[in-house]
mmCIF file of N, CA, C and O in Angstrom:
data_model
loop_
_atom_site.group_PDB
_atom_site.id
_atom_site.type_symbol
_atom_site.label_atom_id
_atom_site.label_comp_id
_atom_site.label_asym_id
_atom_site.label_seq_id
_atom_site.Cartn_x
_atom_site.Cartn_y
_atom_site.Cartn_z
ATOM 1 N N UNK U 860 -3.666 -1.776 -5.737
ATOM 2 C CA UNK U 860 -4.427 -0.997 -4.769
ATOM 3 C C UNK U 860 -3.529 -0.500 -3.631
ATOM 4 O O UNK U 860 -3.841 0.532 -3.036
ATOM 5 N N UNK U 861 -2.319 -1.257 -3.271
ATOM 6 C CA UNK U 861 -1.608 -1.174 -2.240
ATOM 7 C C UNK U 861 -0.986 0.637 -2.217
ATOM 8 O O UNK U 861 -0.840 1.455 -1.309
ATOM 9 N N UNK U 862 -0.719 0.672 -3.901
ATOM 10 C CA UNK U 862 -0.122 2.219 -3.951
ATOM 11 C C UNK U 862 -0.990 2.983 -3.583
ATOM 12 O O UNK U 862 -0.580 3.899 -2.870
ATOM 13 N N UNK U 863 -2.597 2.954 -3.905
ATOM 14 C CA UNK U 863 -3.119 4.229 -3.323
ATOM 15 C C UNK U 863 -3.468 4.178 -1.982
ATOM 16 O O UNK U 863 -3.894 5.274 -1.617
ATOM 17 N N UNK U 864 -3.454 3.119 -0.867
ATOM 18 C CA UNK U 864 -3.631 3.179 -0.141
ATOM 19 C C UNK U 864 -2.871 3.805 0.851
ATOM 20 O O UNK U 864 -3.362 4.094 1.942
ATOM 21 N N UNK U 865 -1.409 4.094 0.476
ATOM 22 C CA UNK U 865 0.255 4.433 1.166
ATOM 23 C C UNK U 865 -0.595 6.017 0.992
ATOM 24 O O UNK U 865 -1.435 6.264 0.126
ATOM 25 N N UNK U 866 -0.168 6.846 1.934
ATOM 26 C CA UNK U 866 -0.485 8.134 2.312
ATOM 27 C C UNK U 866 0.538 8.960 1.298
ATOM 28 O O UNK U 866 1.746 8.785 1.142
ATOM 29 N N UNK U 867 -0.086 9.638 0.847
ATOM 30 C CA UNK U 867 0.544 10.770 0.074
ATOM 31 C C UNK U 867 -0.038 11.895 -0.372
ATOM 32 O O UNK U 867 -1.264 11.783 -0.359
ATOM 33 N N UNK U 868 0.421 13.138 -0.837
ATOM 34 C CA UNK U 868 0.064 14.305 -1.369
ATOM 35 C C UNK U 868 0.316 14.777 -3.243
ATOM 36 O O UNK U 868 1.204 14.206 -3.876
ATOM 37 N N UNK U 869 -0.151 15.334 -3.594
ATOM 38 C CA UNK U 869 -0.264 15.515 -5.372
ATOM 39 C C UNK U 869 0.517 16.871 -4.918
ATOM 40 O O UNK U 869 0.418 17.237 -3.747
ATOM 41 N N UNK U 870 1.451 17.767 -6.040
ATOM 42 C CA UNK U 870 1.404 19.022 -5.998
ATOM 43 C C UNK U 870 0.244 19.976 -6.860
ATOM 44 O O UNK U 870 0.130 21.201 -6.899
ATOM 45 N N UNK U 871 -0.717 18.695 -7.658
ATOM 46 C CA UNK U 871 -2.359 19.498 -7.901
ATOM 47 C C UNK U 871 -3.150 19.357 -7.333
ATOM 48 O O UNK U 871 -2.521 18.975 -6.346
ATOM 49 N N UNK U 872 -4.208 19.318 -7.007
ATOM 50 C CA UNK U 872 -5.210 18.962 -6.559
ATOM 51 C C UNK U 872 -5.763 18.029 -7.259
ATOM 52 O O UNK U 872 -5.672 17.875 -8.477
ATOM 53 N N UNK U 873 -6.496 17.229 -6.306
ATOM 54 C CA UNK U 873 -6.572 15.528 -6.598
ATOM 55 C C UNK U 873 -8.032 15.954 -6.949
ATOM 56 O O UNK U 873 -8.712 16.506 -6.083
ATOM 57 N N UNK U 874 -8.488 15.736 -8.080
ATOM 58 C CA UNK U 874 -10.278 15.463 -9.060
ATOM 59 C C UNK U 874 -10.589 14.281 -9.267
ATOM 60 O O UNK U 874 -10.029 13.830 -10.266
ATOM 61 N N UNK U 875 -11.349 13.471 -8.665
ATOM 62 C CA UNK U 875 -12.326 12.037 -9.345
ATOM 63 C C UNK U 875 -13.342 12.486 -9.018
ATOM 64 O O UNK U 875 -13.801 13.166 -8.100
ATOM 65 N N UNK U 876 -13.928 11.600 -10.680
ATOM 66 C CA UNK U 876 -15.147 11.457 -10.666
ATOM 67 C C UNK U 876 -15.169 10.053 -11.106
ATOM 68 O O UNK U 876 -14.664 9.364 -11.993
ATOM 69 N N UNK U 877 -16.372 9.856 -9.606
ATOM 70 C CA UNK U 877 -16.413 8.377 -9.802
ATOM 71 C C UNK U 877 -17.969 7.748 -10.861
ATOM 72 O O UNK U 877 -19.178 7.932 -10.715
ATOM 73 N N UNK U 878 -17.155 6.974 -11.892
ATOM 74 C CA UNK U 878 -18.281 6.582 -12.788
ATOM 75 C C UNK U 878 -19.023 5.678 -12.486
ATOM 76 O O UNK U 878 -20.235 5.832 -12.642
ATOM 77 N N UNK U 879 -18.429 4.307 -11.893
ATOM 78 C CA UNK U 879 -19.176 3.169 -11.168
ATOM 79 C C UNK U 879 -18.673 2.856 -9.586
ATOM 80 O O UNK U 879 -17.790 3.546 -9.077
ATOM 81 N N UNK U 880 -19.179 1.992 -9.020
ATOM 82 C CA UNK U 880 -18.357 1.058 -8.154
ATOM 83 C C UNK U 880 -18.444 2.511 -6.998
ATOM 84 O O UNK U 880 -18.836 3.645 -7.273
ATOM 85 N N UNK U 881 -17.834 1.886 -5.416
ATOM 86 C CA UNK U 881 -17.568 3.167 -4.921
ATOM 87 C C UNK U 881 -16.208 2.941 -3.968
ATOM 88 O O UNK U 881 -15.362 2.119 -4.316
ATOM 89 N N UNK U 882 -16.075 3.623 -2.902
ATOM 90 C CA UNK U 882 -14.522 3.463 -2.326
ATOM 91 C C UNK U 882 -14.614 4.314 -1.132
ATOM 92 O O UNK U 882 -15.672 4.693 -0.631
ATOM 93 N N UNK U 883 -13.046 4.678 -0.573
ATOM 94 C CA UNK U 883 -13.333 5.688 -0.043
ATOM 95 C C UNK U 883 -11.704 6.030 0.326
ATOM 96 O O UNK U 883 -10.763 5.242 0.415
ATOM 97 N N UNK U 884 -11.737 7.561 0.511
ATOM 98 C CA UNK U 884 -10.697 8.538 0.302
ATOM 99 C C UNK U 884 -10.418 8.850 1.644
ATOM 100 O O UNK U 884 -11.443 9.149 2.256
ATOM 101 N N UNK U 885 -9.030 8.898 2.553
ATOM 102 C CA UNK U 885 -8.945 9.353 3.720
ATOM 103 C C UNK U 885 -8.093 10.656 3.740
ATOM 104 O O UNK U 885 -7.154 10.910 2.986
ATOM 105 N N UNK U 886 -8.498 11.293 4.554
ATOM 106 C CA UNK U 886 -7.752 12.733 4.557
ATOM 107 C C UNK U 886 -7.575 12.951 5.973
ATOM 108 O O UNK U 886 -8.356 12.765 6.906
ATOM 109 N N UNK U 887 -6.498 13.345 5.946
ATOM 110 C CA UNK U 887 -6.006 14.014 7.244
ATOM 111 C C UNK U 887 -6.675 15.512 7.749
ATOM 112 O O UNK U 887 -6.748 16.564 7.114
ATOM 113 N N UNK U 888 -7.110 15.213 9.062
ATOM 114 C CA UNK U 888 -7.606 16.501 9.712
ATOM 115 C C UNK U 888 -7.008 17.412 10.187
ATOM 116 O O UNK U 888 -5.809 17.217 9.985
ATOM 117 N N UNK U 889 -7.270 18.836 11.021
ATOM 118 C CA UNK U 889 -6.531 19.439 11.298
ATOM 119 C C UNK U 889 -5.622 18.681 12.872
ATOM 120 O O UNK U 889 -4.569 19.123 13.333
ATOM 121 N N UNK U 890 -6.017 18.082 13.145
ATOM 122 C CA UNK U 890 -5.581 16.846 14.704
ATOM 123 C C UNK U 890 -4.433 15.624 14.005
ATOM 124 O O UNK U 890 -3.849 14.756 14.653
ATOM 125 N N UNK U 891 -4.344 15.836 12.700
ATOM 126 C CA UNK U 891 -3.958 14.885 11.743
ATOM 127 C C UNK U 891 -4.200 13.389 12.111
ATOM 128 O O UNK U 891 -3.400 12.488 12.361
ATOM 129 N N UNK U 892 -5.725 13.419 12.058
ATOM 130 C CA UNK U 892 -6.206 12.021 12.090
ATOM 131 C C UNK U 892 -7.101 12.207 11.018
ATOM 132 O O UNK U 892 -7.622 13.234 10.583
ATOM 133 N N UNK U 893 -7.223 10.478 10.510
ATOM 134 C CA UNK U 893 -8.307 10.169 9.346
ATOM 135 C C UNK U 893 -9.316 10.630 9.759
ATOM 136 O O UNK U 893 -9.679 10.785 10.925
ATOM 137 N N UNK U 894 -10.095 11.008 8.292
ATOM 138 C CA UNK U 894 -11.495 11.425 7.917
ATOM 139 C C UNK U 894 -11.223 10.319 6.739
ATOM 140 O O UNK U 894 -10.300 10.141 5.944
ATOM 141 N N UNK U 895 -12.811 9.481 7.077
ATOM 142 C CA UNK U 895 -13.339 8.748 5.828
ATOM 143 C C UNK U 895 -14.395 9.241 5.096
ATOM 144 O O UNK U 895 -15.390 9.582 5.735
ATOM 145 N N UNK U 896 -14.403 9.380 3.631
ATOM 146 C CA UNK U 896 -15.221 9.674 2.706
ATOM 147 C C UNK U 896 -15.583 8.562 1.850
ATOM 148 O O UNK U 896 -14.742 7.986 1.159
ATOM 149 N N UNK U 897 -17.140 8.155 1.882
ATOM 150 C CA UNK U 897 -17.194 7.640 1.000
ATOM 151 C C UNK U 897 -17.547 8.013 -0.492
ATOM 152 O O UNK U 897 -18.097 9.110 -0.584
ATOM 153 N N UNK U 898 -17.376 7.427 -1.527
ATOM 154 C CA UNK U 898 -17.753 7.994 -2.358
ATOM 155 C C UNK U 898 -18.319 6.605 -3.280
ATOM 156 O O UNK U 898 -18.004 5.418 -3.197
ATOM 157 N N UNK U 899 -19.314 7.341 -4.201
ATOM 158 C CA UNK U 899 -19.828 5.998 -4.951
ATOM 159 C C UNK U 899 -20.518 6.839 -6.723
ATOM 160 O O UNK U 899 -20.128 7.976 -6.990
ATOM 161 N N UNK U 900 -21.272 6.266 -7.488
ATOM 162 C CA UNK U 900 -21.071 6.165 -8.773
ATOM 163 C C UNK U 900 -21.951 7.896 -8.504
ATOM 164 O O UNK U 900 -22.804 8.247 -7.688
ATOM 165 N N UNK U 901 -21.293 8.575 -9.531
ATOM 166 C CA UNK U 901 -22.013 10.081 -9.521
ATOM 167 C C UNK U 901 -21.247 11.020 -8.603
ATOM 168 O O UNK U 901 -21.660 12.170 -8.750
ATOM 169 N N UNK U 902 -20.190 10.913 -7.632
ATOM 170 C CA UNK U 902 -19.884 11.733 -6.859
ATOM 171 C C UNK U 902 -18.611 12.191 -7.491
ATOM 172 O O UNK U 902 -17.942 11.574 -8.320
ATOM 173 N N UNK U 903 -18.387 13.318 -6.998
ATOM 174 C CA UNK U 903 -17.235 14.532 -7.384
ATOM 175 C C UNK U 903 -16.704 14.771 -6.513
ATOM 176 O O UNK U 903 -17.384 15.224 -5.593
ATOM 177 N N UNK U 904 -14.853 14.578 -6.233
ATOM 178 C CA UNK U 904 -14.579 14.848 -5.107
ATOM 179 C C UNK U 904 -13.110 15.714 -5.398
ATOM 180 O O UNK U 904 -12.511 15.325 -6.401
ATOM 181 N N UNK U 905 -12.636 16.547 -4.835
ATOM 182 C CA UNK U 905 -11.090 17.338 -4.860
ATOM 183 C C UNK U 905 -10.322 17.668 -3.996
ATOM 184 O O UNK U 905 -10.595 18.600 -3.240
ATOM 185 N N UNK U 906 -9.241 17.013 -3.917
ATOM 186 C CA UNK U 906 -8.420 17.081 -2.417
ATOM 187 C C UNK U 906 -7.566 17.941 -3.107
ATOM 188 O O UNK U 906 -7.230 17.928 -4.291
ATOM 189 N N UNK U 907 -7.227 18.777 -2.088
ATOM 190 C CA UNK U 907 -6.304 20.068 -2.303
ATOM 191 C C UNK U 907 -5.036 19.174 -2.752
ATOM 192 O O UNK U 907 -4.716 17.987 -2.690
ATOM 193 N N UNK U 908 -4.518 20.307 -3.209
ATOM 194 C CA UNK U 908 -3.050 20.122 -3.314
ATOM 195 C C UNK U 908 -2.136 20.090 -2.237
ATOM 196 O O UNK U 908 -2.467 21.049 -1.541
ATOM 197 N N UNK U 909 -1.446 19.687 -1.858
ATOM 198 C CA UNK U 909 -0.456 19.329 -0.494
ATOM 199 C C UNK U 909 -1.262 18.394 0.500
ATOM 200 O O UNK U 909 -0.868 18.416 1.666
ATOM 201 N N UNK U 910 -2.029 17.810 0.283
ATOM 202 C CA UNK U 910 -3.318 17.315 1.447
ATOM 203 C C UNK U 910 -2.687 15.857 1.463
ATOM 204 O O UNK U 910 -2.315 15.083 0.581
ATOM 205 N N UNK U 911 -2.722 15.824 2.656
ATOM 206 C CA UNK U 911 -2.315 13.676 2.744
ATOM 207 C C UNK U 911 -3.331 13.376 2.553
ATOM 208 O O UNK U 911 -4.336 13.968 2.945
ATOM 209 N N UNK U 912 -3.283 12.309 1.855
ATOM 210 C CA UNK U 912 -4.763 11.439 1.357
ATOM 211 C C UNK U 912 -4.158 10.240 1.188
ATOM 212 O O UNK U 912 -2.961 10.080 0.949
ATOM 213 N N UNK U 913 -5.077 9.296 1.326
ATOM 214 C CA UNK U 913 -5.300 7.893 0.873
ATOM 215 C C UNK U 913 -5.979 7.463 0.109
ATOM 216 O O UNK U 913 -6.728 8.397 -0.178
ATOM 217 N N UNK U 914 -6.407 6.146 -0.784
ATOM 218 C CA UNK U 914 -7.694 5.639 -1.047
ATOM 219 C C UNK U 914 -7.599 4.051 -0.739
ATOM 220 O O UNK U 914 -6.634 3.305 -0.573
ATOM 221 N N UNK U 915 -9.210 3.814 -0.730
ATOM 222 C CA UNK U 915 -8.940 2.275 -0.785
ATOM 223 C C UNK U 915 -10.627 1.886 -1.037
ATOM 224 O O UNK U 915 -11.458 2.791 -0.961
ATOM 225 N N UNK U 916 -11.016 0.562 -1.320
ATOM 226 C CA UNK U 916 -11.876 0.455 -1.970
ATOM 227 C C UNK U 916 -13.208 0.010 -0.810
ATOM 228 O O UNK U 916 -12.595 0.322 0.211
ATOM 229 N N UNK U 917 -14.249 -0.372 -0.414
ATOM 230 C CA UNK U 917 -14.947 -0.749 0.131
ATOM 231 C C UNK U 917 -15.067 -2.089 -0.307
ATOM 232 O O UNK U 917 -14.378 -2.594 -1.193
ATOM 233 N N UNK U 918 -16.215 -2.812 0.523
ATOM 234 C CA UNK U 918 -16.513 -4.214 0.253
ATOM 235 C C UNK U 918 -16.736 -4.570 -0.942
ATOM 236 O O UNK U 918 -16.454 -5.768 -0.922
ATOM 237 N N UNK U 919 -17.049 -4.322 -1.935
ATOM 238 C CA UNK U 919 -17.556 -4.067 -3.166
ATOM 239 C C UNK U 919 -16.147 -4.396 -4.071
ATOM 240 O O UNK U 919 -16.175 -5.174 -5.024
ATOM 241 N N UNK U 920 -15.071 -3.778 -3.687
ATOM 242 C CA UNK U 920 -13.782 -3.807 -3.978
ATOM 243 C C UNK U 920 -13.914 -3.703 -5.612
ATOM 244 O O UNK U 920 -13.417 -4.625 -6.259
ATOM 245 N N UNK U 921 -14.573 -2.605 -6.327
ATOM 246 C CA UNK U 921 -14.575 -2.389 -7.555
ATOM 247 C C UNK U 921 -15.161 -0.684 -7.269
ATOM 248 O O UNK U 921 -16.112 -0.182 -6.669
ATOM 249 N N UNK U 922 -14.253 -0.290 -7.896
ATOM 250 C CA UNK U 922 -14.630 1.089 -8.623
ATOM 251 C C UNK U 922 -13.826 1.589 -9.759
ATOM 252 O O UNK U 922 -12.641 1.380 -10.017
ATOM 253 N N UNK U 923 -15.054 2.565 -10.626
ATOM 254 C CA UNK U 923 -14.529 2.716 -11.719
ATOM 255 C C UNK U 923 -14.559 4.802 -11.701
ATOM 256 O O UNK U 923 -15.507 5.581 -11.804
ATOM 257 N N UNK U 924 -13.422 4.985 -11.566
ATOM 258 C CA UNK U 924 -13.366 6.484 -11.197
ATOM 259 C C UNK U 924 -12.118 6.924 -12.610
ATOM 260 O O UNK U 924 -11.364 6.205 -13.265
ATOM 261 N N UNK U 925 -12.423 8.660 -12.636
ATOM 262 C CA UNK U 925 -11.496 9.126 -13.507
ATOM 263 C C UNK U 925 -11.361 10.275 -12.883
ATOM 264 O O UNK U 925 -12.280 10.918 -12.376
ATOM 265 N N UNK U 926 -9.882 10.645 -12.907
ATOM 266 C CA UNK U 926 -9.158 11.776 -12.706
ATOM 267 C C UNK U 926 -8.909 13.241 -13.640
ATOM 268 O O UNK U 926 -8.177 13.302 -14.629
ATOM 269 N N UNK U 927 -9.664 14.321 -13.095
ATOM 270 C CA UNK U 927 -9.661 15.218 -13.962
ATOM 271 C C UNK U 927 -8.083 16.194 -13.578
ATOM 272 O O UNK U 927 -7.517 16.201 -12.485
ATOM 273 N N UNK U 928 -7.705 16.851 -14.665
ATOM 274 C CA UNK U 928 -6.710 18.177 -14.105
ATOM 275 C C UNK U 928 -6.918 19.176 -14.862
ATOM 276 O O UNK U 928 -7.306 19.190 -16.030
ATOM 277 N N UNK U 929 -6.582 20.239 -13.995
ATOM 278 C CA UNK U 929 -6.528 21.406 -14.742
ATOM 279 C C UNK U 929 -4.800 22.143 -15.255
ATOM 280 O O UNK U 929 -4.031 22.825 -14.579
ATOM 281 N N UNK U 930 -4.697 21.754 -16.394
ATOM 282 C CA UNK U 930 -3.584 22.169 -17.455
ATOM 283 C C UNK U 930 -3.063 20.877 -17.387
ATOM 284 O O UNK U 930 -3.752 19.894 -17.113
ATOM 285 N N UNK U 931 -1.576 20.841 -17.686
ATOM 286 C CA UNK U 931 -0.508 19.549 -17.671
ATOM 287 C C UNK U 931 -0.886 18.666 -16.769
ATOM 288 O O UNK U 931 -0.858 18.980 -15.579
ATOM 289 N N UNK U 932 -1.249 17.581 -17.121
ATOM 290 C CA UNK U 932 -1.076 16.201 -15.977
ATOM 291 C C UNK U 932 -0.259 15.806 -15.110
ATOM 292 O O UNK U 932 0.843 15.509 -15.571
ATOM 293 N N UNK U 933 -0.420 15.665 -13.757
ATOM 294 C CA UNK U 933 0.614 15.472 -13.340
ATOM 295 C C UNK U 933 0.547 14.522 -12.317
ATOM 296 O O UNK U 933 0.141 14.914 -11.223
ATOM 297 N N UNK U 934 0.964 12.977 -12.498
ATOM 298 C CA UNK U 934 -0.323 11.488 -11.496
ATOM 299 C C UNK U 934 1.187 11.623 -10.501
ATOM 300 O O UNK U 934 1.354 10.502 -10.021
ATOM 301 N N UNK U 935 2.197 12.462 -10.081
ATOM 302 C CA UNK U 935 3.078 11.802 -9.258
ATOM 303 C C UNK U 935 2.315 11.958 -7.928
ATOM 304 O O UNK U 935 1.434 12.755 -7.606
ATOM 305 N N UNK U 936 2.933 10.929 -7.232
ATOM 306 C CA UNK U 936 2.483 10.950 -5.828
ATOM 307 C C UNK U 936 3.293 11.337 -4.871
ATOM 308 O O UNK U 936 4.377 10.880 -5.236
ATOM 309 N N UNK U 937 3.450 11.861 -3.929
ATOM 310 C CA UNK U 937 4.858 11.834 -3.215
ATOM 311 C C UNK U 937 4.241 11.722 -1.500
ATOM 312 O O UNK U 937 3.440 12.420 -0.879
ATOM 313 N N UNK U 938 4.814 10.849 -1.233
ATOM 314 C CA UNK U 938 4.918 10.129 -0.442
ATOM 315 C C UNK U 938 5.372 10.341 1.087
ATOM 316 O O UNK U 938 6.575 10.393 1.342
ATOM 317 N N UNK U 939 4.213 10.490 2.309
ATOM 318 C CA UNK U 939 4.822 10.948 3.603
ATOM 319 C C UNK U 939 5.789 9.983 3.870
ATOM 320 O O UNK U 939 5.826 8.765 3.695
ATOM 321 N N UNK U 940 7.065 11.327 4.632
ATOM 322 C CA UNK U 940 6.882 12.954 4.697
ATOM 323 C C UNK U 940 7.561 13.636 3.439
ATOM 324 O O UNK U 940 8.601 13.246 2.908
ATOM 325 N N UNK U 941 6.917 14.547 3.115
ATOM 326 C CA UNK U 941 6.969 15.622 2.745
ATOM 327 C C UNK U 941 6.373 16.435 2.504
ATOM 328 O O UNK U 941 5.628 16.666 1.552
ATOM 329 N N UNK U 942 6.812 17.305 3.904
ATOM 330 C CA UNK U 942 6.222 18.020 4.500
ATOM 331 C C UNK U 942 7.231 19.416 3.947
ATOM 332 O O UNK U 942 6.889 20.536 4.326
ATOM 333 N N UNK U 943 7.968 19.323 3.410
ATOM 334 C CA UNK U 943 9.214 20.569 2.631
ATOM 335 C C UNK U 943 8.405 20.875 1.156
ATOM 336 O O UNK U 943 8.792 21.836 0.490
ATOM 337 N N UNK U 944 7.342 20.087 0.695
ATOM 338 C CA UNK U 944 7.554 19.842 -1.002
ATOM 339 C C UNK U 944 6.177 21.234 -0.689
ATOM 340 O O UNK U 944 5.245 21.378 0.102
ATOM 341 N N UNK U 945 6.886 22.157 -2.037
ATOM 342 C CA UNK U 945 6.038 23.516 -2.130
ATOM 343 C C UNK U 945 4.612 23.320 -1.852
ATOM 344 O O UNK U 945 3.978 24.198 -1.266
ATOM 345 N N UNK U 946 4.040 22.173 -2.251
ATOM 346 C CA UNK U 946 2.284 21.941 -2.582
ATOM 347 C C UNK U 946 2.042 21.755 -0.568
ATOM 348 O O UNK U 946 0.931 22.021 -0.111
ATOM 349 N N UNK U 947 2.629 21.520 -0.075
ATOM 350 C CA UNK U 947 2.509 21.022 1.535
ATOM 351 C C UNK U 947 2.712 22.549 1.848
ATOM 352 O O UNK U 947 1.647 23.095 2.136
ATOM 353 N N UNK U 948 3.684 23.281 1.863
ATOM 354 C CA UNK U 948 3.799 24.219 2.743
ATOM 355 C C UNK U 948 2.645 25.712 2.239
ATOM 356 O O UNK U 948 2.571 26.742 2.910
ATOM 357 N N UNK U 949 1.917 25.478 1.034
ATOM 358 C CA UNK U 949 1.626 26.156 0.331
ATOM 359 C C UNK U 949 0.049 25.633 0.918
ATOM 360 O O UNK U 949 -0.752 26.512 1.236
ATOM 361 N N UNK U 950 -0.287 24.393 1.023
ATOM 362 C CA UNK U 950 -1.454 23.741 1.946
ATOM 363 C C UNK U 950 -1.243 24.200 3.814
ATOM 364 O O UNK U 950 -2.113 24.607 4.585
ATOM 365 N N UNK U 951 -0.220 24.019 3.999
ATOM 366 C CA UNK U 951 -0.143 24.556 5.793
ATOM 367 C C UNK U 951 -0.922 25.650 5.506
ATOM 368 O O UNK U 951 -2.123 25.596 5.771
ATOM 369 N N UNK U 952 -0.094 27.368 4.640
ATOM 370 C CA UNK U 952 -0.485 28.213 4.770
ATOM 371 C C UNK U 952 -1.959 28.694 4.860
ATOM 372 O O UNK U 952 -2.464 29.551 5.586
ATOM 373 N N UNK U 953 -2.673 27.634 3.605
ATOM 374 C CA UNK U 953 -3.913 28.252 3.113
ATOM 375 C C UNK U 953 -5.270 27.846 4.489
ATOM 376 O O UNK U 953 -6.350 28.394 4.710
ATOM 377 N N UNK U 954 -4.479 26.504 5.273
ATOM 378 C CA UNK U 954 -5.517 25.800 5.854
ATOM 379 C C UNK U 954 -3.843 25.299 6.853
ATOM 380 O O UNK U 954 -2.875 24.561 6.670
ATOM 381 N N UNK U 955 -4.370 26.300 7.963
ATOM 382 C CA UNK U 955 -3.332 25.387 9.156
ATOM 383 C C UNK U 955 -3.529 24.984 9.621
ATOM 384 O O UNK U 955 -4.719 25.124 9.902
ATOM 385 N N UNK U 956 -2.775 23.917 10.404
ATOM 386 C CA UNK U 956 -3.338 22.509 11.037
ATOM 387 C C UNK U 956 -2.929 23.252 12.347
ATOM 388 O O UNK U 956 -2.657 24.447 12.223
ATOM 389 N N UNK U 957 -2.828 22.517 13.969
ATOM 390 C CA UNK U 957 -2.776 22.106 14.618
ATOM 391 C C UNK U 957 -1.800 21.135 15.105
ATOM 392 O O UNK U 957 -1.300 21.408 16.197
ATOM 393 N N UNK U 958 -1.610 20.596 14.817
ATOM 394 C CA UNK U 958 -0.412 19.093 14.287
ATOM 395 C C UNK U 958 0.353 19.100 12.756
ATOM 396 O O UNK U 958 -0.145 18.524 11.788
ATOM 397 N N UNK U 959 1.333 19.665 12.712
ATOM 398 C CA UNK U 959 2.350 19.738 11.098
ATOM 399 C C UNK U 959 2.729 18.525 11.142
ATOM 400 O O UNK U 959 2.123 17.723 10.431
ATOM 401 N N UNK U 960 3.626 18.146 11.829
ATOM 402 C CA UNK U 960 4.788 16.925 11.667
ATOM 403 C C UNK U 960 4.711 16.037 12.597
ATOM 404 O O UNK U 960 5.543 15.821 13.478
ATOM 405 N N UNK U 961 3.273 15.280 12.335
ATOM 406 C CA UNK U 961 3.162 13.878 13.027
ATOM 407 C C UNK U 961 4.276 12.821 12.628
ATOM 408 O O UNK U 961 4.883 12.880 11.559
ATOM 409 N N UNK U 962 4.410 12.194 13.250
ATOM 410 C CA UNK U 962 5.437 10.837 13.385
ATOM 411 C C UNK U 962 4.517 9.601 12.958
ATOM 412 O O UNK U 962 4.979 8.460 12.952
#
């Protein structure tokens, strides 16, 4: 659990659908502070591509989720900062923050 909890970005966009159990997903705002989402059995969720995100589980500490993609798979994670990697600067553009390069 420890890995998804470490902040990072996909260069796809991140798809679960959660089948059981629930959790919850943090995303960085445009202030680059957490937003918590919860999510639980039936919900559909998609974090852009370049987006810092987290996950981690609720009290429940069981969920059973699956990851969809569209074309080639691709589960790497990469890991703040990188804030250089195409899927980030390609996320600034579409949706600009306020705060780029928090510390």
């Amino acid at each position: 659990l420890k890995i998804f909890f470490r902040e990072h970005l996909h260069a796809d966009d991140e798809i679960r659908l959660v089948k059981d159990g629930s959790g919850y997903f943090d995303i960085r705002d445009d202030e680059d502070k957490w937003v918590r989402i919860w999510v639980q059995k039936g919900d559909l969720i998609t974090l852009p591509a370049g987006s810092y995100h987290r996950f981690t589980t609720d009290d429940k500490h069981f969920i059973n989720a699956i990851r969809l993609f569209v074309g080639d798979p691709v589960w790497t994670p990469l890991n703040r900062p990188a804030d250089e990697h195409v899927s980030r600067l390609e996320y600034l553009e579409k949706y600009p923050l306020s705060v780029i390069d928090a510390k």
